PDB file of C-alpha atoms in Angstrom:
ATOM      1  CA  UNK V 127     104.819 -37.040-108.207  1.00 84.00           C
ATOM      2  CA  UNK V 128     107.063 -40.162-108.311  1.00 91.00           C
ATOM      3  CA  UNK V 129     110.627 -40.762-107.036  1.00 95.00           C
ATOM      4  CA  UNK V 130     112.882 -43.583-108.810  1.00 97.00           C
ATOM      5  CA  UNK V 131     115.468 -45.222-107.881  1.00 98.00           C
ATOM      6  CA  UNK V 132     117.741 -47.840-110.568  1.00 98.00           C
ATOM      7  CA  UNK V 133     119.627 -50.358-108.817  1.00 98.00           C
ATOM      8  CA  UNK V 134     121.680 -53.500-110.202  1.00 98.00           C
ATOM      9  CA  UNK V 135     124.048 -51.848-112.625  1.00 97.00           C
ATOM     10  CA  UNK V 136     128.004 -53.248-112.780  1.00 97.00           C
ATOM     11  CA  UNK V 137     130.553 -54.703-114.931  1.00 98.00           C
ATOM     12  CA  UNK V 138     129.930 -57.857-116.861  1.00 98.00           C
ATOM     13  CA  UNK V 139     131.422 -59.932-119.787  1.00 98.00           C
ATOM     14  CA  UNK V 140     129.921 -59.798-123.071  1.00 98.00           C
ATOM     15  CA  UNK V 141     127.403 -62.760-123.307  1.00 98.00           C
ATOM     16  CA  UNK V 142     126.481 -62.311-119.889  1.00 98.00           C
ATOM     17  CA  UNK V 143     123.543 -60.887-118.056  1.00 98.00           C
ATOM     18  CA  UNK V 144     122.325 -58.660-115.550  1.00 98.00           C
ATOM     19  CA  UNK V 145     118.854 -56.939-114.225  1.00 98.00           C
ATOM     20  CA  UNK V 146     118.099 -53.619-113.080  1.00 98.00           C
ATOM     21  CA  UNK V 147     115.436 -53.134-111.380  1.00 98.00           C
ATOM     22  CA  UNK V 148     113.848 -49.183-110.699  1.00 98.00           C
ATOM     23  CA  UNK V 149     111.887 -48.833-107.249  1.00 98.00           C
ATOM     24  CA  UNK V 150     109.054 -46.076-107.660  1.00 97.00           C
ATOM     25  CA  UNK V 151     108.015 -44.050-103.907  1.00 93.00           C
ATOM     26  CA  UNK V 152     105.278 -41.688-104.600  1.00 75.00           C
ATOM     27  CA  UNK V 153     101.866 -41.661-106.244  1.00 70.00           C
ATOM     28  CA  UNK V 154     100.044 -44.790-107.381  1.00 89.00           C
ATOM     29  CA  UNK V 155     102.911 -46.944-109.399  1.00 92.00           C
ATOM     30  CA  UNK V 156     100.397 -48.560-111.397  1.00 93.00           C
ATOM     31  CA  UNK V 157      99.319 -45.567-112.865  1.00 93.00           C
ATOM     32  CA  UNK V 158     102.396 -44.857-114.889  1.00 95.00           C
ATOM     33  CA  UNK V 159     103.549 -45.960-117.722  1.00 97.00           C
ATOM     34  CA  UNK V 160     107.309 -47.439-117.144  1.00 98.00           C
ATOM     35  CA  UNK V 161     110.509 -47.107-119.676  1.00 98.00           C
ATOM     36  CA  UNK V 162     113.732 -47.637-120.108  1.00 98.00           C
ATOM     37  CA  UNK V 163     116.144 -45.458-121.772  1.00 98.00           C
ATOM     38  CA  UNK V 164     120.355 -45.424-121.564  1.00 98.00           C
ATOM     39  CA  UNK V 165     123.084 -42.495-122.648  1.00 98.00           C
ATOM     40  CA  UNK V 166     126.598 -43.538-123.894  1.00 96.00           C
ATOM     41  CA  UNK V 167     129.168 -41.263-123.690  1.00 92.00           C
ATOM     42  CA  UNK V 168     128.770 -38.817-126.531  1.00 94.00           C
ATOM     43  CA  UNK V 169     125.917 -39.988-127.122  1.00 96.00           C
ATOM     44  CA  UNK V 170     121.843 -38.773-127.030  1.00 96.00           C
ATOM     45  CA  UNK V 171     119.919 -40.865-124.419  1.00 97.00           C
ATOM     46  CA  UNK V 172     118.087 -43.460-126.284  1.00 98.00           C
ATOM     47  CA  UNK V 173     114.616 -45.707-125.772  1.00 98.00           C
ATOM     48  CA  UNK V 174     115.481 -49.401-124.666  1.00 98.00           C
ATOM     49  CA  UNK V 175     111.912 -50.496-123.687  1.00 98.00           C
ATOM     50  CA  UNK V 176     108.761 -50.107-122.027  1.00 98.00           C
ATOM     51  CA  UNK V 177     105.558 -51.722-120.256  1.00 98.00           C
ATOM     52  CA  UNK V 178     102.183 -50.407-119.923  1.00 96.00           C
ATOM     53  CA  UNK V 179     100.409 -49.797-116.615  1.00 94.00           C
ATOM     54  CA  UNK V 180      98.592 -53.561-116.076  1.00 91.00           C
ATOM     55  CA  UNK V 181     101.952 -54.915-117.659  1.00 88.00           C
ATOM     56  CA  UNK V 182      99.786 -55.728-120.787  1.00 90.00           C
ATOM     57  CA  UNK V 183     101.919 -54.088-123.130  1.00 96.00           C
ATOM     58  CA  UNK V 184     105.627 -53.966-124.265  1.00 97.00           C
ATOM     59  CA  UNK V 185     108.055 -52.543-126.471  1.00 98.00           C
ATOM     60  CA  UNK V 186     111.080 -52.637-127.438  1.00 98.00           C
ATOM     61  CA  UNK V 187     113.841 -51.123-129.225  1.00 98.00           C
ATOM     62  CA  UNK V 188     115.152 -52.972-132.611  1.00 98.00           C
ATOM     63  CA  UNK V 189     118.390 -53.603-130.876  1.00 97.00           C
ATOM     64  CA  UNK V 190     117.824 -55.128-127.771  1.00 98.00           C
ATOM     65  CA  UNK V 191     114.592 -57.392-128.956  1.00 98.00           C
ATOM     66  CA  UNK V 192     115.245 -61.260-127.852  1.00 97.00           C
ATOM     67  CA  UNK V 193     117.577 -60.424-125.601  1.00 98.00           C
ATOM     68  CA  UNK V 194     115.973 -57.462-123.024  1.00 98.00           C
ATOM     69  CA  UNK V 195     113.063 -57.943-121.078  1.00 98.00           C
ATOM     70  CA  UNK V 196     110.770 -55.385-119.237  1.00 98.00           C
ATOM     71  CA  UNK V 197     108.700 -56.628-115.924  1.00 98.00           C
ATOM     72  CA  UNK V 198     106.596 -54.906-113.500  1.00 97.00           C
ATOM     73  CA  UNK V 199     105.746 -55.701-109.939  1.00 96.00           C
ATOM     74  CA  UNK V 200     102.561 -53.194-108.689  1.00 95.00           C
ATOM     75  CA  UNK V 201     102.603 -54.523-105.651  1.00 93.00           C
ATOM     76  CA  UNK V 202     106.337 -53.645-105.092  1.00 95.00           C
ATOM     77  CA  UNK V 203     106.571 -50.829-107.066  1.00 96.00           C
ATOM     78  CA  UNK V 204     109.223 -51.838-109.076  1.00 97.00           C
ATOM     79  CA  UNK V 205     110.229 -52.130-113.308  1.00 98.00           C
ATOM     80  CA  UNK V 206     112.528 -54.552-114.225  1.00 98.00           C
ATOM     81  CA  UNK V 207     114.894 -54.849-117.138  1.00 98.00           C
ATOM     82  CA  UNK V 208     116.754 -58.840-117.054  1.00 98.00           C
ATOM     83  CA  UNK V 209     119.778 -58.028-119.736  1.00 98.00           C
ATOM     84  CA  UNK V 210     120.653 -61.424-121.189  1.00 98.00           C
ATOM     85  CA  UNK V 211     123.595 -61.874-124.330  1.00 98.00           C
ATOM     86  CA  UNK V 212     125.003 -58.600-123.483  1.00 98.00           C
ATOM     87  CA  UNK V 213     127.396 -57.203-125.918  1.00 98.00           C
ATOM     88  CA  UNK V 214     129.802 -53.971-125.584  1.00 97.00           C
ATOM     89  CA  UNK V 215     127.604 -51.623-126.958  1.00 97.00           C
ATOM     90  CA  UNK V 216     125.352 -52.323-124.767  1.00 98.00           C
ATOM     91  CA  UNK V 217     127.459 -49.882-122.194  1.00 98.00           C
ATOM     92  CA  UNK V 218     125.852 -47.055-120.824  1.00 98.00           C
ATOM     93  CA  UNK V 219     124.055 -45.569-117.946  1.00 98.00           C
ATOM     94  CA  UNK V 220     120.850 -46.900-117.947  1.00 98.00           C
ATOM     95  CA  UNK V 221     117.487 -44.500-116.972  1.00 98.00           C
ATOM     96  CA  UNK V 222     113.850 -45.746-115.883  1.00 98.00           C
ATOM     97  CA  UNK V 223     111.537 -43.199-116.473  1.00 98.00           C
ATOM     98  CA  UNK V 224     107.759 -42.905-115.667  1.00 97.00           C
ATOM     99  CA  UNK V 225     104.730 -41.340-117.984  1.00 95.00           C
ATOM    100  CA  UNK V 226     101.194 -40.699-116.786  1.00 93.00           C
ATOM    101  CA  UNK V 227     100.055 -41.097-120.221  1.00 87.00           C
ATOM    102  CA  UNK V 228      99.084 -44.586-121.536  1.00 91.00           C
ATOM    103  CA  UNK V 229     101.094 -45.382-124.845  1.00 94.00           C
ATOM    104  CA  UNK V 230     104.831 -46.083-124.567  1.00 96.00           C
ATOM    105  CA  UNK V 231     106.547 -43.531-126.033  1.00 96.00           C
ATOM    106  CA  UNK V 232     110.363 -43.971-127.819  1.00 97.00           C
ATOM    107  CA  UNK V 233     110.947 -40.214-127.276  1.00 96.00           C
ATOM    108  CA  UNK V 234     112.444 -38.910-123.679  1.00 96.00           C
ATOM    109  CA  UNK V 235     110.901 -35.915-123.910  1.00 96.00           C
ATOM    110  CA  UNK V 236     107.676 -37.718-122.935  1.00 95.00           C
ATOM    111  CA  UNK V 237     108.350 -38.627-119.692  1.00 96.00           C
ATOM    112  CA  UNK V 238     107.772 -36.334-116.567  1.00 93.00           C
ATOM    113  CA  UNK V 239     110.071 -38.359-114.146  1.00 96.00           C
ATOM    114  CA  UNK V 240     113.644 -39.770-114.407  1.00 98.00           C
ATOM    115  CA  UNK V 241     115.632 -42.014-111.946  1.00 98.00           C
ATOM    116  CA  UNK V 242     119.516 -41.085-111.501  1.00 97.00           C
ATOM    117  CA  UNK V 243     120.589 -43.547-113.320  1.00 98.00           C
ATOM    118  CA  UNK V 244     122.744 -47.150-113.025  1.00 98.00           C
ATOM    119  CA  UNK V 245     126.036 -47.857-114.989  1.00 98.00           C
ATOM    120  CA  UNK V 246     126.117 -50.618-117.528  1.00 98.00           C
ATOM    121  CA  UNK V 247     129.469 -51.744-118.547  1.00 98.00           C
ATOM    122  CA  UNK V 248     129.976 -54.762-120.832  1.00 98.00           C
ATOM    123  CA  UNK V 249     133.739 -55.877-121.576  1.00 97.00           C
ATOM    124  CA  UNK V 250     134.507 -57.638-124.514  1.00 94.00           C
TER     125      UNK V 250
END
């Protein structure tokens, strides 16, 4: 089992930037598979991104590629996502999540373990 924890959420101006990061406690990090995913209100929580285990592999969702990018640190357990040319609709609360399995999957319903989340807010 995993814990996760997202940090580095807050308000920022559009065209700005931020990064979350998601600190893992449990069994080996490196043997998950690491996403992203964020929820705006009314909305269904969606796939942002994700890396594979050896940080070999990444993916991305249509609408944040160029501007999103996913990092992993084994040795510190962590996921990043750095957020540059933000833009409104970029608000929401953002999720890591972690998957045993190796391919990263767009679909929530893949992953066993969820953080709490960290709230994204981009003003225009």
């Amino acid at each position: 089992q995993v814990q996760l924890v997202e940090s580095g959420g807050g308000l920022v101006q559009a065209g700005g930037s931020l990064r979350l990061s998601c600190a893992a406690s449990g069994r080996t990090f490196s043997s998950y598979t690491m996403s992203w995913f964020r929820q705006a209100p009314g909305k269904e929580r969606s796939f942002v991104g994700g890396i594979s285990r050896s940080a070999g592999v990444t993916r991305y969702a249509d609408s944040v590629k160029g501007r999103f990018t996913i990092s992993r640190d084994n040795a510190k357990n962590t996921v990043y996502l750095q957020m540059n040319s933000l833009k409104p609709e970029d608000t929401a609360v953002y999720y890591c999540a972690a998957d045993l399995g190796y391919v990263i999957f767009a679909s929530a319903e893949n992953y066993d373990y969820w953080g709490q989340g960290t709230q994204v807010t981009v003003s225009s």
